[in-house]
Coordinates of C-alpha atoms in Angstrom, one line a residue:
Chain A
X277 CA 86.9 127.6 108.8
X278 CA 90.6 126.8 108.1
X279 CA 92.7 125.0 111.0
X280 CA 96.0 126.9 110.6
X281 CA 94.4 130.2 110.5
X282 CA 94.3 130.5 114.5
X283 CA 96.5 132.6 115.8
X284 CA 98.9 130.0 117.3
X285 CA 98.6 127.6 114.1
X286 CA 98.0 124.3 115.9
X287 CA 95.5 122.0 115.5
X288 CA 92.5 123.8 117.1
X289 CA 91.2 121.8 120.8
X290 CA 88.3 119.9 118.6
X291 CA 90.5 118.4 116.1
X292 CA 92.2 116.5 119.3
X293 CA 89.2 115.6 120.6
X294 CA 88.5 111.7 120.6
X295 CA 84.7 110.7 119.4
X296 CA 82.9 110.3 116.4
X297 CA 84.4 109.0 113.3
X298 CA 82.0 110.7 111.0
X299 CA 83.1 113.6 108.9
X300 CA 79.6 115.0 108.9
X301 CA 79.5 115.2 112.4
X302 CA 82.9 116.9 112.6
X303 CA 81.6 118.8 110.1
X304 CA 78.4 119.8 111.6
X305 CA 80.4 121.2 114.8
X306 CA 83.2 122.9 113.6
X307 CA 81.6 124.4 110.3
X308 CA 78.0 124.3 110.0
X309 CA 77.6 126.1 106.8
X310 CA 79.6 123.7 104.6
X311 CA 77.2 121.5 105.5
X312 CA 74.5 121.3 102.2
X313 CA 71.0 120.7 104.1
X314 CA 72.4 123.4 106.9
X315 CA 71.5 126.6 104.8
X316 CA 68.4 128.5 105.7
X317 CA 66.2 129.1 102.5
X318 CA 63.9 131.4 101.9
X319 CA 60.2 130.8 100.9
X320 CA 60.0 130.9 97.5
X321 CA 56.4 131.2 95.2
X322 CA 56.1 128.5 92.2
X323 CA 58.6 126.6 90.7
X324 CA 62.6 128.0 90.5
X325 CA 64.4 126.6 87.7
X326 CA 67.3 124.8 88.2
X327 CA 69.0 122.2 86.1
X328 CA 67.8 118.7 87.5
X329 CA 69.4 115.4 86.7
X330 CA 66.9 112.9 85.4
X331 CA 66.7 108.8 85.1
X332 CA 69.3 106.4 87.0
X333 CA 69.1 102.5 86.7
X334 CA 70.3 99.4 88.8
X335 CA 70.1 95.8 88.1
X336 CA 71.7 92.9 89.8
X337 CA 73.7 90.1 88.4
X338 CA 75.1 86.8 90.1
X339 CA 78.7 88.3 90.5
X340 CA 77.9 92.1 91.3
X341 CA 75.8 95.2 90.5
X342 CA 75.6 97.8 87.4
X343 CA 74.5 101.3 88.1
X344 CA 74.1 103.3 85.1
X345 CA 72.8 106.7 84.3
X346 CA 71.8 109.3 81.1
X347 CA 73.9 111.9 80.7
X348 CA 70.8 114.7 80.7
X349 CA 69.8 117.7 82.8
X350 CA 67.0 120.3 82.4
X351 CA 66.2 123.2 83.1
X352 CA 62.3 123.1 82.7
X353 CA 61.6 122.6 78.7
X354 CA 65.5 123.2 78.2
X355 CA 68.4 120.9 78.1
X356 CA 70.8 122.5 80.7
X357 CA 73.5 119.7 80.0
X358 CA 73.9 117.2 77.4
X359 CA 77.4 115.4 79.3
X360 CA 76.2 115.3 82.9
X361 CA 77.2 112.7 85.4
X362 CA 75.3 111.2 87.7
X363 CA 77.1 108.6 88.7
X364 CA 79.7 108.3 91.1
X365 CA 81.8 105.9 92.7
X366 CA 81.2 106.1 96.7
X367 CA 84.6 104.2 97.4
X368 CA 86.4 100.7 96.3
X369 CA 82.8 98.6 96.7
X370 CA 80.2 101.0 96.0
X371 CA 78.4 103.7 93.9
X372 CA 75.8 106.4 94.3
X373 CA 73.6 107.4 91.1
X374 CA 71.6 110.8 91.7
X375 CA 68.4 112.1 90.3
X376 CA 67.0 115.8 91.3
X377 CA 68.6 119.0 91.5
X378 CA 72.0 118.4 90.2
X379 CA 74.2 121.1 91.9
X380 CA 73.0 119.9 95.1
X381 CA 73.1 116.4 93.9
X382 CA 76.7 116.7 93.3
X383 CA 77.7 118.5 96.6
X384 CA 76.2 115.8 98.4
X385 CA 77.7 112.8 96.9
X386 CA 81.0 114.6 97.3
X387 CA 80.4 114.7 101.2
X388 CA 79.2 111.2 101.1
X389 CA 82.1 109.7 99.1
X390 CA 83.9 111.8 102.4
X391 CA 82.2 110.6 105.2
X392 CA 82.9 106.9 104.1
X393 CA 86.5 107.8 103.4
X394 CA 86.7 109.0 106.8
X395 CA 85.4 107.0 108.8
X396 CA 88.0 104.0 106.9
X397 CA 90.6 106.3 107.7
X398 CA 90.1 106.8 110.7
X399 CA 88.6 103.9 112.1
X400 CA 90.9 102.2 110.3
X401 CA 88.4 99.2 108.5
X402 CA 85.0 100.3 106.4
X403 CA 81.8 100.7 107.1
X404 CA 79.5 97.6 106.5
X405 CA 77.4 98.3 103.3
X406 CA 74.2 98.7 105.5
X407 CA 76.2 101.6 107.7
X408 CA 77.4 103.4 104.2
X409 CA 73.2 103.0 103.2
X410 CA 72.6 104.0 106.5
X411 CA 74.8 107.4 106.4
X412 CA 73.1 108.3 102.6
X413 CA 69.9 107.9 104.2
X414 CA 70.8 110.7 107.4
X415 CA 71.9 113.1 104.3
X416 CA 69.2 112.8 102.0
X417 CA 66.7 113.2 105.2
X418 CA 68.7 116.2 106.3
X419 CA 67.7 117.7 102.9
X420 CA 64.2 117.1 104.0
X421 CA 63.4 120.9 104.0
X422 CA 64.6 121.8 100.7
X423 CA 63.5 118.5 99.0
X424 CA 59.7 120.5 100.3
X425 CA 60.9 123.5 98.8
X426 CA 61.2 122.1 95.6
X427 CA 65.0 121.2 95.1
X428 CA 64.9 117.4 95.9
X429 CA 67.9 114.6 95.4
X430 CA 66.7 111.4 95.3
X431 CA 69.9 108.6 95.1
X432 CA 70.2 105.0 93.7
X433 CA 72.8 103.2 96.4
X434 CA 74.4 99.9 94.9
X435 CA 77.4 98.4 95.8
X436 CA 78.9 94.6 96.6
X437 CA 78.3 93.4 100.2
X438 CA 81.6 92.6 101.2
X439 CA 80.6 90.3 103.8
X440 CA 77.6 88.7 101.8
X441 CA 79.5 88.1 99.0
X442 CA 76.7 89.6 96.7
X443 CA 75.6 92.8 95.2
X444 CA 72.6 94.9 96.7
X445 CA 70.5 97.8 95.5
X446 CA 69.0 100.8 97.6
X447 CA 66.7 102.8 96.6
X448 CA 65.3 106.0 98.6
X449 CA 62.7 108.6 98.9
X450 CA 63.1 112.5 99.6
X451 CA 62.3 111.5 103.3
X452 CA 65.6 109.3 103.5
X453 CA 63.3 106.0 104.1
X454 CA 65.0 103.4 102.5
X455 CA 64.1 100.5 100.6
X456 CA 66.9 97.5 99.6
X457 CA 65.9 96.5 95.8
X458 CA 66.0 93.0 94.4
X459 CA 67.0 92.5 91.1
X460 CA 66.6 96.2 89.4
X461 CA 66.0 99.7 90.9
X462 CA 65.0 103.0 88.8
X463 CA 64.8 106.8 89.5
X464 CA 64.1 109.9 88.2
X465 CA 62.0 111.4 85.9
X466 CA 62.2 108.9 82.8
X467 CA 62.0 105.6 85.9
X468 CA 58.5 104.6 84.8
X469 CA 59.5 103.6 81.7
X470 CA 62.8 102.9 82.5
X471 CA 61.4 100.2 85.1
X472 CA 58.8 98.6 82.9
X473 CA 61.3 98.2 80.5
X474 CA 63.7 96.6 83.4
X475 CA 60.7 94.1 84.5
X476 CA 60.2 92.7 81.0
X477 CA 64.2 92.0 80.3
X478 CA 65.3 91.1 83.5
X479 CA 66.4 87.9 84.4
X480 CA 68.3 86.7 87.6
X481 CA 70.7 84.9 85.9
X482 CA 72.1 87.8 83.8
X483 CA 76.0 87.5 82.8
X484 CA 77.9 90.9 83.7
X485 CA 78.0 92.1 79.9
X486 CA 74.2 91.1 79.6
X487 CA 73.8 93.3 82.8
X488 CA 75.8 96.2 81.3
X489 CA 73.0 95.5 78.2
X490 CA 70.1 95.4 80.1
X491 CA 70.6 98.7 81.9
X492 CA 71.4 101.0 78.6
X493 CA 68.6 99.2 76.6
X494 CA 66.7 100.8 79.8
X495 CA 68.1 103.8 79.6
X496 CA 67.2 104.0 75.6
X497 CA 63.6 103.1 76.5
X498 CA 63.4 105.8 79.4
X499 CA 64.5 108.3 76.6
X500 CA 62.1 107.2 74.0
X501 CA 59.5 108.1 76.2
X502 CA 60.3 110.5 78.3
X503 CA 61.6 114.2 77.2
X504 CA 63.8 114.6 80.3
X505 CA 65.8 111.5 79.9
X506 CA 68.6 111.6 77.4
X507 CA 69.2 109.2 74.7
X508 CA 72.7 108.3 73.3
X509 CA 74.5 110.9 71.3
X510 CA 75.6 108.9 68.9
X511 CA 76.7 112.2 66.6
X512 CA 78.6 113.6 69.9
X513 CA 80.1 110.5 71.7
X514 CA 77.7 111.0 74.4
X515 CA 77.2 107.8 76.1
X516 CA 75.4 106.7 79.5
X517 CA 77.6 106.4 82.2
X518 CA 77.7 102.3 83.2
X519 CA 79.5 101.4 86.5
X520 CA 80.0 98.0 87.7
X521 CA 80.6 96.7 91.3
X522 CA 82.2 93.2 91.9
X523 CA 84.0 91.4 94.3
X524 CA 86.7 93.1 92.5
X525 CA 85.6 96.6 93.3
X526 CA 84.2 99.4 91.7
X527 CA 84.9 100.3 87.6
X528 CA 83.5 102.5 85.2
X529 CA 83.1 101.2 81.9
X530 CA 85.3 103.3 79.3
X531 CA 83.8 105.4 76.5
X532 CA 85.1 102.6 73.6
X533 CA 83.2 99.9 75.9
X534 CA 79.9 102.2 76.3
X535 CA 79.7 102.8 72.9
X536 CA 80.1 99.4 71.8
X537 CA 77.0 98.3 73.8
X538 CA 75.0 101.7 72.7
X539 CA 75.9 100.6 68.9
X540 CA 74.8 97.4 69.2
X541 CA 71.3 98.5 70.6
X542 CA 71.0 101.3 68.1
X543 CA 71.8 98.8 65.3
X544 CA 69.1 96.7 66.2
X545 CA 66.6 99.3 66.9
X546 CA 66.6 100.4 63.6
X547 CA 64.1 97.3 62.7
X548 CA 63.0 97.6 65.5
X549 CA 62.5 100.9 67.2
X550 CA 60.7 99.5 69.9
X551 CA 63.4 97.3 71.4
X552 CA 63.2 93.4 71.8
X553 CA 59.8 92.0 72.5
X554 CA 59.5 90.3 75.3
X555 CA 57.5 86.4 75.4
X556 CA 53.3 87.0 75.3
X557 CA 52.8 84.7 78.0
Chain B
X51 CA 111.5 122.2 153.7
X52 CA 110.4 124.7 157.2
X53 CA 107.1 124.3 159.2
X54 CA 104.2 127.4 159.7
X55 CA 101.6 126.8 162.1
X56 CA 102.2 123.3 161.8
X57 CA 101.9 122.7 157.9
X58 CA 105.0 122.2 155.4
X59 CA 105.8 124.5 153.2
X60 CA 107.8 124.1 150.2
X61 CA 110.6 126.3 149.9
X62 CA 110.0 127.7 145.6
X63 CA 113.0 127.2 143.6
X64 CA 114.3 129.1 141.0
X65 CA 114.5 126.8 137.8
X66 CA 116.0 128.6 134.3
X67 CA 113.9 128.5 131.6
X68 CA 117.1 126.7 130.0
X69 CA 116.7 123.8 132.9
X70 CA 112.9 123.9 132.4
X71 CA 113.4 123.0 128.6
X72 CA 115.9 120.5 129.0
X73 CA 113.9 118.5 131.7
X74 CA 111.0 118.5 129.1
X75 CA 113.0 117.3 126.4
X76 CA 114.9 114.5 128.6
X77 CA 110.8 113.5 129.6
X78 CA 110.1 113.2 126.4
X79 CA 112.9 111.7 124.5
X80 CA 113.1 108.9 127.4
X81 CA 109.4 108.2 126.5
X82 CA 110.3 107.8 123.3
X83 CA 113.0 105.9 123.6
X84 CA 110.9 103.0 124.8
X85 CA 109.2 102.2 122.1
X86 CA 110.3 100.1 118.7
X87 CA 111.8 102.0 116.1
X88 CA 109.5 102.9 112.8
X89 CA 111.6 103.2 109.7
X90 CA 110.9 104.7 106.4
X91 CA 112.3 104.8 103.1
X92 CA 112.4 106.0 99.4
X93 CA 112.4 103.5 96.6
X94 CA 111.3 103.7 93.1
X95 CA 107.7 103.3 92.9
X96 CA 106.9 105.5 96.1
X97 CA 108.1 105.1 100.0
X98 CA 107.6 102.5 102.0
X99 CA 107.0 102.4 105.5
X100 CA 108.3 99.4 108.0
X101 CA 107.4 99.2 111.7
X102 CA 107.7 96.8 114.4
X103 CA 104.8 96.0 115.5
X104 CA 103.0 92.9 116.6
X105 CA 99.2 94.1 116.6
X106 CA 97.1 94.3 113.6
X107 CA 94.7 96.6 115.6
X108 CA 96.9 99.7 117.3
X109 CA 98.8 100.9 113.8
X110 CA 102.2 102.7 113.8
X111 CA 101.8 103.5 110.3
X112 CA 98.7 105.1 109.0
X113 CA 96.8 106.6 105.6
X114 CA 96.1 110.4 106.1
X115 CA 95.3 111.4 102.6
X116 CA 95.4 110.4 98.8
X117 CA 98.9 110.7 98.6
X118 CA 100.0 111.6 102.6
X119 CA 100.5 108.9 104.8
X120 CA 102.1 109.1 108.6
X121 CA 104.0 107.3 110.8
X122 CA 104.8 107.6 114.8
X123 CA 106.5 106.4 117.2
X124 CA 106.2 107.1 121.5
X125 CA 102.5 106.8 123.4
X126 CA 100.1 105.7 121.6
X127 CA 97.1 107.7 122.9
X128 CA 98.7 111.1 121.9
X129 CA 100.0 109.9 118.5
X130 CA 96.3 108.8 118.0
X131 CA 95.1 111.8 118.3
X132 CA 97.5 113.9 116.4
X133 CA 96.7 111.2 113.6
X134 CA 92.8 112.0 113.8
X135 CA 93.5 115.4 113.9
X136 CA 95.7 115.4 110.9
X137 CA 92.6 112.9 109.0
X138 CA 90.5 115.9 110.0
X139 CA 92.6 118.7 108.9
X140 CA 93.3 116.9 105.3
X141 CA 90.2 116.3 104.9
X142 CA 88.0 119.4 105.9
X143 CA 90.6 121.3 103.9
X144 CA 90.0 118.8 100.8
X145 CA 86.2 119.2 101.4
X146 CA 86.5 123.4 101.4
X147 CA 89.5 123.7 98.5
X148 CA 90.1 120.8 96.0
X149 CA 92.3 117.6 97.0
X150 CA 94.9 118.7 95.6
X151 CA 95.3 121.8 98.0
X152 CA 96.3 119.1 100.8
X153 CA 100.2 118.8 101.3
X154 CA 102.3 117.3 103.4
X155 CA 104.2 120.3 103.9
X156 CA 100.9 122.0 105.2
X157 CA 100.2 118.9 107.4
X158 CA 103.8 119.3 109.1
X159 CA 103.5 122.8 109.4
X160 CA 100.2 122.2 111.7
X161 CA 101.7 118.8 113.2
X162 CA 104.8 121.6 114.2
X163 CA 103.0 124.3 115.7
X164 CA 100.6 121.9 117.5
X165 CA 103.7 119.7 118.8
X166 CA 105.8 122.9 119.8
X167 CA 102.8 124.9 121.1
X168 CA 102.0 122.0 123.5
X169 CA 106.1 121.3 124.5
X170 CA 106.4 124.8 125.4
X171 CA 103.3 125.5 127.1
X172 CA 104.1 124.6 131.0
X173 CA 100.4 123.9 131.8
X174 CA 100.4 120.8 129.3
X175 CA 103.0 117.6 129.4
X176 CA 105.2 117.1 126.7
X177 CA 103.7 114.9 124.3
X178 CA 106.2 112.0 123.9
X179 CA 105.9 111.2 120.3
X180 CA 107.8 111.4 117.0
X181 CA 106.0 111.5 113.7
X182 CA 107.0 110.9 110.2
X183 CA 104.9 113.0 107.6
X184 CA 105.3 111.7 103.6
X185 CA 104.2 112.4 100.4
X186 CA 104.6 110.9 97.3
X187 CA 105.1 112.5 94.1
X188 CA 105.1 112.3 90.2
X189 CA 108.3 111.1 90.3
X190 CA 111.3 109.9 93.1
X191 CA 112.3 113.7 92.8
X192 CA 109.0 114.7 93.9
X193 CA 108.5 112.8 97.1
X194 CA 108.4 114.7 100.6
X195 CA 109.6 113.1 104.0
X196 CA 109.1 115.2 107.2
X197 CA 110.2 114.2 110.7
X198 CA 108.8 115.8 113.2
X199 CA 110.5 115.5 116.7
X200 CA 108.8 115.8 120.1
X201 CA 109.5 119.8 120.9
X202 CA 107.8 121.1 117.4
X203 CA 110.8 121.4 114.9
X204 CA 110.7 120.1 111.0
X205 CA 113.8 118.2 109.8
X206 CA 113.4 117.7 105.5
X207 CA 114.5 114.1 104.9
X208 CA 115.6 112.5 102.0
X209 CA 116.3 108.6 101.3
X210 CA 115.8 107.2 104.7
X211 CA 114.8 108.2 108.2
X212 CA 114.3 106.2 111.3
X213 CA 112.5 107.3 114.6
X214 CA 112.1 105.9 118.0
X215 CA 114.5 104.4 120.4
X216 CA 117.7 103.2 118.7
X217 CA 116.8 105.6 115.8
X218 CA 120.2 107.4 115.8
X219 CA 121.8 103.7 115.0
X220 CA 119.2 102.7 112.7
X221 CA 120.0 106.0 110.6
X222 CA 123.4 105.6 110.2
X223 CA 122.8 101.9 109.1
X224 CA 120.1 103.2 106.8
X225 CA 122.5 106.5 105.3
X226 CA 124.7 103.9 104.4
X227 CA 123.5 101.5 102.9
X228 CA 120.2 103.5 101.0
X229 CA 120.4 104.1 97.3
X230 CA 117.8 105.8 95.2
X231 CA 116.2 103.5 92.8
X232 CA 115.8 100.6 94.7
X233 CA 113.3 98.2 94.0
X234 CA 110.4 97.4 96.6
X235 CA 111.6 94.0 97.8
X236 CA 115.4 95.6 98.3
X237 CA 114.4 98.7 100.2
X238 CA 112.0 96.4 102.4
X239 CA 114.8 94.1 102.8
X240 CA 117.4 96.5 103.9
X241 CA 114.6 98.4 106.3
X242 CA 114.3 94.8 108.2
X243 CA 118.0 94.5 108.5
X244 CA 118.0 97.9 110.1
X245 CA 115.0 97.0 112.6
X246 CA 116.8 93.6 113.5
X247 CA 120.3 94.8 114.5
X248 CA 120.4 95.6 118.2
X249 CA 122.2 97.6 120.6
X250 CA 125.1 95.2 120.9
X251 CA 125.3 94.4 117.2
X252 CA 123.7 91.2 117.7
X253 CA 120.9 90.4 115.2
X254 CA 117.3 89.0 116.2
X255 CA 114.8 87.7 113.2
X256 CA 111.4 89.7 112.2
X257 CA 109.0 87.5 110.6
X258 CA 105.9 89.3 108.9
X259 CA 103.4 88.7 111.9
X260 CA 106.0 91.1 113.5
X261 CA 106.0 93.5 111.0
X262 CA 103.6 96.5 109.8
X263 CA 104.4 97.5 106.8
X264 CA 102.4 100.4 104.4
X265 CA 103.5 102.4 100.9
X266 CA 102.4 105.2 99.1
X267 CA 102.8 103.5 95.7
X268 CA 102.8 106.4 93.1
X269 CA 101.6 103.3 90.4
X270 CA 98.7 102.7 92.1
X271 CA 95.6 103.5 89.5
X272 CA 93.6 104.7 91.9
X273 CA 93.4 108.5 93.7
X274 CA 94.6 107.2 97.3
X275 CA 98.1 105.8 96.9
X276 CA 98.4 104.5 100.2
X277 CA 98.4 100.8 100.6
X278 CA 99.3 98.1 103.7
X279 CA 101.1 95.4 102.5
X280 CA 99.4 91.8 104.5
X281 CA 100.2 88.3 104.7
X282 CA 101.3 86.3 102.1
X283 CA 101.8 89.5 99.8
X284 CA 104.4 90.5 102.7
X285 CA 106.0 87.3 103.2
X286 CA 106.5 87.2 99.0
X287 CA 108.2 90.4 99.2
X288 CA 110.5 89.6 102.3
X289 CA 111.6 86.2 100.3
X290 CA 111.8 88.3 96.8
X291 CA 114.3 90.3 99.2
X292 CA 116.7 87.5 99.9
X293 CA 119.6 86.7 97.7
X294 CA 119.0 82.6 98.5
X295 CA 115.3 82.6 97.4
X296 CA 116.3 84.9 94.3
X297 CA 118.7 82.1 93.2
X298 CA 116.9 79.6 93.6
X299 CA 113.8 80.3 92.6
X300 CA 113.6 83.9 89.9
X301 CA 111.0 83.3 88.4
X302 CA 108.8 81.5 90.4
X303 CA 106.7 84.4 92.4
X304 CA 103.2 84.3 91.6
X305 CA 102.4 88.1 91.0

């Protein structure tokens, strides 16, 4: 639904109307089918395939957050995508990392990275890092019947608390409950490995380039073991997307920086495969 | 005024549409005329906005878009609004086509026929505001400036433009004295001199608590290009403005 397509061309009455300063809402009165978990489905037998995004991994550090993801989607026993991304930048102080069914996956954080906009906009300050976990939380619960059907998004949230003075991790479930992590969060298909891999190298005192580290050599260790997650590409340039949230805001490391970490990893792996050992006791 | 069964009736008059028009206009322009002039201008890097305006709470000057800001002047209740709406409009079109299918020309198209539809209509007050609508582009040549008056029309500016009351001084000032390609510091500096000279060509002082100042800074790395400009970054820029401080001290600004 377009504003200036009414026959007079003004701003239609609801536009005008003083109230909420969510986009969703606005969105939910004045056009209900852009919204993504407003669209009647219909009941579908077994499995439909559709590419799905797969492993997504926070840590912690003293001075902010990482949030990194592989670059992998399937499509049941197929590789849909070898250069997906799965990780976004919410706005300045935050970034959302999404596992499940990637078109939907994508539409969503487009209409999240929105609602915060808009609300800043208009309210004219932004919301606390709580509200913006708050909001994910209402549209990954409004997705509630689809998630049942089979096409689930489950998000990592991360960002730096502004008025903390300290980065935070959520994680959530296809419900919208939501959980704040300490110290490292994984989803996603490869997170099982991904996490134990997280428990055994993470420390809390991590510098921002061990962070950055500690997250691919995840990553690496989620591919290893699961066929879902993708590994770098060394061959193709294809590297896991690593973003990092400080006090500073939000910044994506660049391909040449990616790679440098990735190499470093790789070179090491190839005596041993198995990544560092951690202490026995 | 005659009596019927012991009520007053009102004898109607005949008013031409011509009279009805020009009362809604004086209404309006008077309310207008109140307020503290909002000034806005081209430099360099983008265009900067300059208002007088003591809170940090009610703004003048306002972020619509990634590159689409907008600025009012008159009662602050209906520019409010218009502003929300416009936030609304950019964005539900940004959400439905790509960002880059929102424009400042389509903004002041919608700003036009909602201002014009509302002065015209007899059942609704004239809303007593004037807005500014801007874009910036790739380059100087690229940026947009709308001002859109109280009755619904569209005037295309370039360089400079003042609204509110004592805009029509403030714009000569401005036409005068504006260049294209001048620096930040220079075109804030010559935007204060115009809000400080009053009706009798006296001069008061604006210090930054008295200013609220915005730009679209085409430079900026990141997709939104507007930015406010707050305390000591301000009060830098106002010294940087003055010769004195520039003499003095060149080099000594802490960027």
């Amino acid at each position: 639904m377009e504003a200036n397509t009414r026959s007079t061309g003004r701003l239609p009455a609801a536009f005008l109307t003083p109230g909420s300063s969510s986009f969703m809402d606005f969105l939910g009165a004045q056009a209900p089918e852009l919204l993504p978990g407003n669209r009647p489905l219909p009941p579908v037998a077994g499995a439909v395939e559709i590419p799905h995004g797969t492993t997504i991994v926070a840590a912690s550090f003293p001075g902010g957050v990482v949030l990194a993801g592989d670059r992998r989607a399937t499509m049941g026993n197929v590789i849909a995508q070898r250069d997906i991304e799965k990780v976004f930048p919410a706005d300045e102080y935050s970034a959302v990392g999404i596992a499940g069914t990637a078109g939907l996956a994508v539409e969503m954080v487009k209409l999240f990275q929105l609602e915060l906009e808009h609300f800043e906009k208009v309210e004219g300050v932004p919301l606390s890092l709580e509200g913006k976990a708050n909001r994910l939380s209402t549209m990954i619960r409004s997705n509630l019947g689809m998630a049942l059907q089979g096409l689930a998004v489950v998000p990592i949230f991360a960002g730096w608390d502004v008025d903390r003075q300290k980065g935070r991790i959520f994680s959530y479930d296809v419900t919208g409950g939501r959980s704040e992590e300490h110290g490292f969060a994984a989803i996603g298909s490869g997170s099982v490995f991904a996490r134990g891999s997280l428990k055994k190298l993470f420390r809390p005192d991590l510098t921002e380039g061990q962070a950055t580290t500690l997250v691919v050599q995840a990553l690496y260790d989620a591919a290893d073991d699961d066929s879902a997650t993708g590994g770098p590409d060394l061959a193709r340039r294809i590297y896991p997307i690593v973003t990092v949230i400080t006090d500073e805001g939000f910044r994506k490391l660049t391909e040449a920086q990616c790679s440098e970490i990735v190499r470093a990893i790789h070179d090491r792996r190839l005596d041993e495969p198995d990544g560092p050992r951690a202490a026995l006791l | 005024m005659t009596e019927r069964d012991g009520q007053p009736v009102s004898t109607p008059f005949y008013v031409s549409p011509q009279q009805a028009m020009a009362d809604r206009a004086e209404y309006a322009r008077k309310g207008i005329a109140r307020g503290r002039s909002v000034v806005v201008l081209q430099y360099t890097d983008g265009v900067v906005f300059v208002a007088e305006n003591p809170s940090r709470a009610l703004h003048k000057v306002s972020e619509i878009y990634d590159r689409i800001a907008f600025a009012a002047v008159g009662k602050y209740n209906e520019f409010e609004n218009l502003r929300i709406g416009g936030v609304r409009y950019a964005d539900l079109r940004g959400y439905t086509y790509d960002r880059d299918d929102v424009t400042a020309r389509g903004l002041a198209n919608v700003y036009a026929q909602t201002l014009g539809t509302i002065f015209s209509s007899a059942g609704e007050k004239p809303y007593e505001v004037e807005l500014i609508v801007a874009e910036v582009g790739a380059g100087p040549e690229d940026d947009q400036i709308y001002r859109l008056p109280h009755d619904g029309s569209i005037v295309d500016e370039h360089g400079s433009v003042a609204v509110g009351g004592n805009a029509d001084q403030i714009s000569n000032y401005l036409d005068q004295r504006h260049r294209d390609g001048m620096t930040l510091a220079e075109a804030l500096k010559l935007a204060v001199e115009s809000l400080t000279r009053d009706n009798n060509g006296g001069e008061r002082t604006l210090t930054a608590e008295q200013l609220e100042v915005a730009v679209l800074d085409r430079t900026r790395p990141q997709q939104r290009k507007f930015k406010r400009l707050l305390g000591r970054q301000l009060s830098r820029l106002l010294d940087e403005g003055t010769p004195t401080s520039e003499e003095s001290a060149p080099e000594e600004s802490d960027s």
